[in-house]
Coordinates of C-alpha atoms and ligand atoms in Angstrom, one line a residue:
X1181 CA 66.5 -41.4 -102.5
X1182 CA 68.5 -38.4 -103.8
X1183 CA 66.0 -35.8 -104.4
X1184 CA 68.3 -32.7 -104.9
X1185 CA 66.9 -30.3 -107.3
X1186 CA 69.1 -28.2 -109.7
X1187 CA 69.6 -24.9 -107.2
X1188 CA 71.2 -27.9 -104.5
X1189 CA 73.6 -29.0 -106.7
X1190 CA 74.7 -26.0 -108.2
X1191 CA 75.3 -24.7 -104.7
X1192 CA 77.2 -27.8 -104.1
X1193 CA 79.3 -27.1 -107.3
X1194 CA 80.1 -23.6 -106.4
X1195 CA 80.9 -24.4 -103.0
X1196 CA 83.2 -27.0 -103.9
X1197 CA 84.5 -24.9 -106.4
X1198 CA 85.5 -21.8 -104.0
X1199 CA 86.7 -24.4 -101.5
X1200 CA 89.0 -25.9 -104.1
X1201 CA 90.3 -23.0 -105.7
X1202 CA 89.7 -20.1 -103.2
X1203 CA 87.8 -17.7 -105.3
X1204 CA 83.7 -18.3 -106.5
X1205 CA 83.1 -20.0 -110.0
X1206 CA 82.7 -17.8 -112.7
X1207 CA 79.5 -19.9 -114.3
X1208 CA 77.5 -22.8 -112.9
X1209 CA 75.7 -25.2 -115.1
X1210 CA 73.2 -28.0 -114.4
X1211 CA 72.1 -31.1 -116.7
X1212 CA 69.9 -34.0 -115.6
X1213 CA 70.9 -37.4 -116.1
X1214 CA 67.6 -39.5 -118.2
X1215 CA 66.0 -42.6 -117.6
X1216 CA 64.8 -44.4 -121.0
X1217 CA 61.3 -45.6 -120.7
X1218 CA 61.3 -47.6 -124.1
X1219 CA 63.3 -48.3 -127.2
X1220 CA 67.0 -49.4 -126.4
X1221 CA 69.9 -49.6 -128.6
X1222 CA 67.5 -48.4 -131.6
X1223 CA 69.0 -45.1 -131.4
X1224 CA 72.4 -46.2 -133.3
X1225 CA 70.1 -47.8 -135.7
X1226 CA 68.1 -44.6 -137.0
X1227 CA 65.1 -45.9 -134.6
X1228 CA 62.9 -44.3 -132.1
X1229 CA 63.3 -44.1 -128.2
X1230 CA 61.2 -42.9 -125.4
X1231 CA 63.4 -41.3 -122.4
X1232 CA 62.6 -38.7 -119.9
X1233 CA 64.9 -36.5 -117.9
X1234 CA 65.7 -37.0 -114.5
X1235 CA 65.4 -34.7 -111.2
X1236 CA 68.8 -36.3 -110.5
X1237 CA 72.0 -34.8 -112.5
X1238 CA 75.2 -32.7 -112.9
X1239 CA 76.2 -29.2 -112.2
X1240 CA 79.4 -28.0 -113.6
X1241 CA 81.3 -24.9 -111.8
X1242 CA 84.0 -22.9 -114.1
X1243 CA 86.2 -20.1 -113.7
X1244 CA 89.3 -19.0 -115.4
X1245 CA 92.6 -20.5 -114.4
X1246 CA 96.0 -18.8 -114.0
X1247 CA 98.2 -21.0 -117.2
X1248 CA 97.2 -20.4 -120.6
X1249 CA 95.9 -23.9 -122.0
X1250 CA 95.8 -25.5 -118.4
X1251 CA 92.7 -27.4 -117.3
X1252 CA 92.4 -28.4 -113.3
X1253 CA 90.0 -30.8 -112.7
X1254 CA 88.5 -31.4 -109.3
X1255 CA 85.2 -33.2 -108.4
X1256 CA 83.1 -34.3 -105.4
X1257 CA 81.9 -37.1 -107.1
X1258 CA 84.9 -38.5 -108.9
X1259 CA 87.7 -39.4 -106.9
X1260 CA 90.9 -38.2 -108.6
X1261 CA 92.1 -34.5 -109.3
X1262 CA 93.8 -34.0 -112.6
X1263 CA 95.7 -31.1 -114.6
X1264 CA 95.8 -31.2 -118.1
X1265 CA 96.2 -29.4 -121.1
X1266 CA 93.4 -28.2 -123.6
X1267 CA 95.2 -29.8 -126.4
X1268 CA 95.4 -33.3 -125.0
X1269 CA 93.9 -36.7 -126.1
X1270 CA 91.7 -38.5 -124.0
X1271 CA 93.2 -40.8 -121.2
X1272 CA 90.3 -43.2 -120.4
X1273 CA 89.8 -40.6 -117.1
X1274 CA 86.3 -39.4 -116.1
X1275 CA 87.6 -35.5 -116.8
X1276 CA 88.0 -37.0 -120.7
X1277 CA 84.1 -36.1 -120.9
X1278 CA 84.7 -32.6 -119.5
X1279 CA 87.6 -32.0 -121.9
X1280 CA 86.0 -33.3 -124.9
X1281 CA 83.1 -30.8 -124.3
X1282 CA 85.2 -28.1 -123.6
X1283 CA 87.2 -28.6 -126.6
X1284 CA 84.2 -28.7 -128.7
X1285 CA 83.0 -25.4 -127.4
X1286 CA 85.9 -23.1 -126.3
X1287 CA 89.1 -24.7 -127.2
X1288 CA 91.2 -21.2 -128.5
X1289 CA 89.6 -19.5 -125.2
X1290 CA 90.7 -22.0 -122.6
X1291 CA 94.3 -22.1 -125.0
X1292 CA 94.3 -18.2 -124.1
X1293 CA 93.0 -18.3 -120.8
X1294 CA 93.4 -21.8 -118.7
X1295 CA 90.3 -23.3 -116.7
X1296 CA 89.3 -24.5 -113.5
X1297 CA 86.5 -27.0 -113.1
X1298 CA 84.4 -28.4 -110.3
X1299 CA 81.8 -31.0 -110.8
X1300 CA 79.2 -31.9 -108.4
X1301 CA 76.8 -35.1 -109.0
X1302 CA 73.9 -36.9 -107.4
X1303 CA 73.7 -39.5 -110.5
X1304 CA 75.2 -42.6 -110.2
X1305 CA 78.0 -43.9 -112.4
X1306 CA 77.1 -47.3 -114.1
X1307 CA 73.4 -47.1 -113.9
X1308 CA 72.5 -46.3 -116.8
X1309 CA 71.3 -43.2 -116.4
X1310 CA 73.6 -41.2 -118.6
X1311 CA 75.7 -39.5 -115.9
X1312 CA 78.6 -39.0 -118.9
X1313 CA 76.0 -37.0 -120.8
X1314 CA 74.6 -35.0 -118.2
X1315 CA 78.5 -34.1 -117.9
X1316 CA 79.3 -33.4 -121.3
X1317 CA 75.9 -31.1 -121.1
X1318 CA 76.7 -29.3 -118.1
X1319 CA 80.1 -28.6 -119.3
X1320 CA 78.9 -27.0 -122.5
X1321 CA 76.3 -24.9 -120.4
X1322 CA 78.5 -24.0 -118.1
X1323 CA 81.4 -23.0 -121.0
X1324 CA 78.7 -21.2 -123.2
X1325 CA 78.0 -18.9 -120.0
X1326 CA 81.5 -18.2 -119.3
X1327 CA 82.7 -17.3 -122.6
X1328 CA 79.5 -16.0 -124.0
X1329 CA 78.5 -18.5 -126.3
X1330 CA 75.0 -19.2 -127.9
X1331 CA 73.3 -21.9 -126.1
X1332 CA 71.2 -24.2 -128.6
X1333 CA 69.9 -27.2 -127.1
X1334 CA 70.1 -29.3 -130.5
X1335 CA 73.3 -28.5 -131.7
X1336 CA 74.9 -28.9 -127.9
X1337 CA 73.4 -32.6 -128.1
X1338 CA 75.0 -33.2 -131.6
X1339 CA 78.0 -31.8 -130.0
X1340 CA 77.8 -34.2 -127.2
X1341 CA 77.4 -37.2 -129.1
X1342 CA 80.3 -36.1 -131.2
X1343 CA 82.6 -35.9 -128.1
X1344 CA 81.5 -39.5 -127.0
X1345 CA 82.0 -40.8 -130.5
X1346 CA 85.4 -39.1 -131.5
X1347 CA 87.2 -38.0 -128.4
X1348 CA 86.0 -40.6 -126.0
X1349 CA 85.6 -43.5 -128.4
X1350 CA 82.0 -44.9 -127.3
X1351 CA 80.0 -45.6 -130.2
X1352 CA 76.9 -44.7 -128.7
X1353 CA 73.8 -43.1 -130.5
X1354 CA 72.2 -39.5 -129.8
X1355 CA 69.2 -40.5 -127.2
X1356 CA 71.3 -39.5 -124.1
X1357 CA 72.9 -36.1 -125.1
X1358 CA 69.5 -35.1 -126.7
X1359 CA 67.1 -35.9 -123.9
X1360 CA 69.9 -34.4 -121.4
X1361 CA 69.7 -30.9 -123.7
X1362 CA 66.7 -30.9 -125.1
X1363 CA 64.0 -32.8 -122.9
X1364 CA 61.9 -30.9 -120.3
X1365 CA 61.8 -32.5 -116.5
X1366 CA 58.3 -34.3 -115.9
X1367 CA 57.8 -35.2 -119.3
X1368 CA 58.9 -38.1 -121.8
X1369 CA 60.5 -37.4 -125.0
X1370 CA 59.5 -39.4 -128.0
X1371 CA 62.3 -38.9 -130.5
X1372 CA 63.4 -40.2 -133.7
X1373 CA 67.2 -40.8 -133.9
X1374 CA 67.2 -40.5 -137.5
X1375 CA 65.1 -36.9 -138.4
X1376 CA 65.4 -35.6 -134.8
X1377 CA 61.9 -34.8 -134.9
X1378 CA 60.7 -34.8 -131.6
X1379 CA 57.4 -34.5 -129.3
X1380 CA 56.6 -34.4 -125.7
X1381 CA 55.0 -37.5 -124.2
X1382 CA 52.8 -37.1 -121.3
X1383 CA 53.3 -39.4 -118.1
X1384 CA 50.1 -41.2 -116.9
X1385 CA 48.1 -39.2 -114.5
X1386 CA 48.0 -41.1 -111.1
X1387 CA 50.9 -43.2 -112.1
X1388 CA 54.8 -43.2 -111.1
X1389 CA 58.3 -44.7 -112.7
X1390 CA 60.5 -45.9 -110.1
X1391 CA 63.8 -45.6 -111.0
X1392 CA 65.8 -48.5 -108.8
X1393 CA 69.2 -49.3 -109.1
X1394 CA 69.9 -53.3 -109.5
X1395 CA 73.0 -53.1 -107.4
X1396 CA 74.8 -54.7 -110.9
X1397 CA 76.8 -51.8 -112.0
X1398 CA 77.3 -52.5 -115.8
X1399 CA 79.0 -55.2 -116.5
X1400 CA 80.9 -55.6 -120.0
X1401 CA 79.1 -52.6 -120.9
X1402 CA 81.8 -50.9 -123.1
X1403 CA 82.7 -54.2 -125.3
X1404 CA 79.6 -55.7 -125.0
X1405 CA 77.7 -52.4 -126.4
X1406 CA 80.7 -52.2 -128.9
X1407 CA 79.9 -55.6 -130.2
X1408 CA 76.1 -54.9 -130.6
X1409 CA 77.0 -52.4 -132.8
X1410 CA 79.1 -54.2 -134.8
X1411 CA 76.5 -57.0 -134.8
X1412 CA 73.9 -54.2 -136.4
X1413 CA 76.1 -53.4 -138.8
X1414 CA 76.6 -56.8 -140.1
X1415 CA 72.9 -57.4 -140.0
X1416 CA 72.4 -54.6 -142.2
X1417 CA 75.1 -55.6 -144.9
X1418 CA 73.3 -59.2 -144.8
X1419 CA 70.1 -57.6 -145.3
X1420 CA 71.2 -55.0 -147.5
X1421 CA 69.6 -51.9 -145.9
X1422 CA 71.7 -48.8 -144.7
X1423 CA 69.9 -49.0 -141.0
X1424 CA 67.8 -51.6 -139.3
X1425 CA 65.3 -49.3 -138.5
X1426 CA 64.4 -49.2 -142.3
X1427 CA 63.3 -52.6 -141.5
X1428 CA 59.5 -53.0 -140.2
X1429 CA 57.3 -56.1 -139.0
X1430 CA 56.9 -57.1 -143.0
X1431 CA 60.7 -57.8 -143.0
X1432 CA 60.3 -60.6 -140.2
X1433 CA 60.6 -63.7 -142.1
X1434 CA 63.7 -62.5 -143.8
X1435 CA 65.2 -61.3 -140.6
X1436 CA 64.6 -64.7 -138.7
X1437 CA 66.5 -66.3 -141.7
X1438 CA 70.0 -64.4 -140.7
X1439 CA 72.3 -66.4 -139.0
X1440 CA 72.5 -66.2 -135.0
X1441 CA 72.9 -63.9 -133.3
X1442 CA 72.1 -61.6 -136.0
X1443 CA 69.0 -62.8 -136.7
X1444 CA 67.9 -61.7 -133.2
X1445 CA 69.3 -58.6 -132.6
X1446 CA 67.5 -57.4 -136.1
X1447 CA 64.5 -58.7 -134.7
X1448 CA 65.0 -56.7 -131.4
X1449 CA 65.2 -53.5 -133.5
X1450 CA 62.0 -54.1 -135.0
X1451 CA 59.7 -55.1 -132.2
X1452 CA 61.6 -52.1 -130.0
X1453 CA 61.0 -49.5 -132.4
X1454 CA 57.5 -50.9 -132.8
X1455 CA 57.2 -51.3 -128.9
X1456 CA 58.3 -47.4 -128.5
X1457 CA 55.6 -46.3 -131.5
X1458 CA 52.8 -48.2 -129.4
X1459 CA 54.1 -46.6 -126.2
X1460 CA 54.1 -43.2 -127.5
X1461 CA 50.5 -43.7 -128.2
X1462 CA 49.4 -45.3 -125.2
X1463 CA 50.9 -42.2 -123.0
X1464 CA 48.8 -39.8 -125.6
X1465 CA 45.9 -41.8 -124.7
X1466 CA 46.7 -41.9 -120.8
X1467 CA 46.6 -45.6 -120.7
X1468 CA 49.2 -46.7 -118.0
X1469 CA 47.8 -50.4 -118.4
X1470 CA 49.0 -50.7 -122.0
X1471 CA 52.4 -48.7 -121.2
X1472 CA 53.2 -51.3 -118.6
X1473 CA 52.5 -54.4 -120.6
X1474 CA 54.5 -52.6 -123.6
X1475 CA 57.2 -52.5 -121.0
X1476 CA 57.2 -56.1 -120.1
X1477 CA 57.4 -57.0 -124.1
X1478 CA 60.4 -54.5 -124.2
X1479 CA 62.2 -56.4 -121.4
X1480 CA 61.6 -59.4 -123.0
X1481 CA 63.1 -58.7 -126.2
X1482 CA 66.0 -56.9 -124.5
X1483 CA 66.7 -60.2 -122.5
X1484 CA 65.7 -62.8 -125.6
X1485 CA 66.7 -60.9 -128.6
X1486 CA 69.3 -58.6 -127.3
X1487 CA 71.1 -60.4 -125.0
X1488 CA 71.9 -57.1 -122.4
X1489 CA 70.1 -57.9 -119.5
X1490 CA 71.7 -59.7 -116.6
X1491 CA 69.8 -62.6 -114.4
X1492 CA 69.5 -60.4 -111.3
X1493 CA 67.2 -57.5 -113.7
X1494 CA 65.4 -60.5 -115.2
X1495 CA 64.6 -61.4 -111.8
X1496 CA 63.8 -57.9 -110.5
X1497 CA 61.4 -57.2 -113.6
X1498 CA 59.5 -60.5 -113.0
X1499 CA 59.2 -59.9 -109.1
X1500 CA 58.3 -56.3 -109.9
X1501 CA 55.3 -57.5 -112.0
X1502 CA 54.1 -60.7 -109.8
X1503 CA 53.7 -57.9 -106.7
X1504 CA 51.5 -56.2 -109.3
X1505 CA 53.5 -53.2 -110.8
X1506 CA 52.1 -52.5 -114.4
X1507 CA 55.2 -52.6 -116.0
X1508 CA 59.0 -52.9 -115.5
X1509 CA 62.1 -53.2 -117.2
X1510 CA 65.5 -52.5 -117.5
X1511 CA 66.7 -49.1 -118.7
X1512 CA 69.9 -47.9 -120.5
X1513 CA 72.6 -49.5 -122.1
X1514 CA 72.5 -52.7 -120.2
X1515 CA 74.3 -55.8 -118.6
X1516 CA 72.9 -54.6 -115.4
X1517 CA 72.5 -50.7 -114.1
X1518 CA 68.8 -49.5 -113.3
X1519 CA 65.4 -51.0 -113.9
X1520 CA 62.5 -48.7 -114.4
X1521 CA 59.0 -49.7 -112.9
X1522 CA 55.4 -48.2 -113.5
X1523 CA 53.3 -48.2 -110.4
X1524 CA 50.2 -46.5 -109.1
X1525 CA 50.7 -43.8 -107.1
X1526 CA 48.9 -45.4 -103.8
X1527 CA 51.4 -48.3 -104.4
X1528 CA 54.8 -46.6 -104.9
X1529 CA 55.2 -46.9 -100.5
X1530 CA 54.2 -50.4 -100.2
X1531 CA 55.9 -51.5 -103.3
X1532 CA 59.3 -49.9 -102.7
X1533 CA 59.1 -51.7 -99.3
X1534 CA 58.4 -54.7 -100.3
X1535 CA 61.1 -54.7 -103.2
X1536 CA 63.6 -53.3 -100.8
X1537 CA 63.2 -56.4 -98.5
X1538 CA 63.1 -58.8 -101.2
X1539 CA 66.2 -57.3 -103.1
X1540 CA 68.2 -55.7 -100.2
X1541 CA 71.2 -54.8 -102.7
X1542 CA 68.9 -52.0 -104.3
X1543 CA 68.6 -48.7 -103.7
X1544 CA 65.3 -46.3 -104.9
X1545 CA 67.1 -43.5 -107.1
X1546 CA 63.9 -41.4 -108.3
X1547 CA 60.2 -41.4 -108.3
X1548 CA 59.1 -39.7 -111.2
X1549 CA 55.3 -38.6 -112.0
X1550 CA 53.5 -36.5 -113.9
Ligands
GLA2399 C1 73.5 -45.7 -123.8 C2 74.0 -44.8 -125.1 C3 72.6 -44.7 -126.0 C4 71.9 -45.6 -126.3 C5 71.6 -46.6 -125.1 C6 70.7 -47.9 -125.1 O1 72.9 -45.1 -123.2 O2 74.5 -43.8 -124.7 O3 72.8 -43.8 -126.8 O4 72.3 -46.6 -127.2 O5 72.8 -46.6 -124.6 O6 69.5 -48.0 -125.8

């Protein structure tokens, strides 16, 4: 399990920068990954989500460069080194997330000075834990420090989402960037993605959330994700609403009358919004059992209605619950990636040993408790 703290990762980024560029960085900043506990794909439908930041994350080290407008990228986590121009369009490379964030905050400054970048990360890519949002927010924080710009966490989340939507071309919602920028480690975050109203959500005492990589890296994520976004839009048009979160349980009869698969896509959004609200209430009441049951229901709607799970994660969730976990579900964008499991603290060691034996291709990434 990775337990690198922010300090360790910042040091790794600074050392990597110095080794690569022959001088220390001028600014280093960390941003965490996140795990989503409930409310999947609701965020681009104006719904509610319940994620939390992780101890794992990304550190970005920056220093000004030698050639105005030129940016040099290096990383211990991503293979290829690159040199690009600040005015360049996206290319599909990992450096797009950094470049997009830099352009969003300090394009004129970089056009005048040039920049060197080094990224260190202990977040697995493709696990559904928001490595891209962590890179964006880490970059915004480091660039703000370097160029003396104010840090506004909500504004940074909005800018980072815009980078994804308009520069990278990923039609995601606001959940990841908001959690990474605004969330407080050790706390859940209940967020209304339409109003951006948010509340801390206490984690249940005496219990831990385990984040386990299924070993199946996002399959078809990009095409699958965009397809879901398009299906939700089509369902909105068919139902005459602006966003699917305008609908509630009372609308399920007319939702079910829609053609396949739009009916099940809309049913998922209504269902997961309800489960997320109930989940927030359960966390506030300290009711871990209830929260666990809701996680299992949430996995079922991901599987049956939204069809974003894979047989491997379905089997893991089922086995975790059969083994005595209070709840389990696939987390994140889907089509593989990580599952999140709720267990009593006293059961963590036994559960993780048995699970690793039953599913040797999996990897425990994080244990998060109150
Ligand atoms: C990805 C996106 C988020 C959200 C989740 C699914 O992580 O970036 O905006 O839609 O998938 O809940």
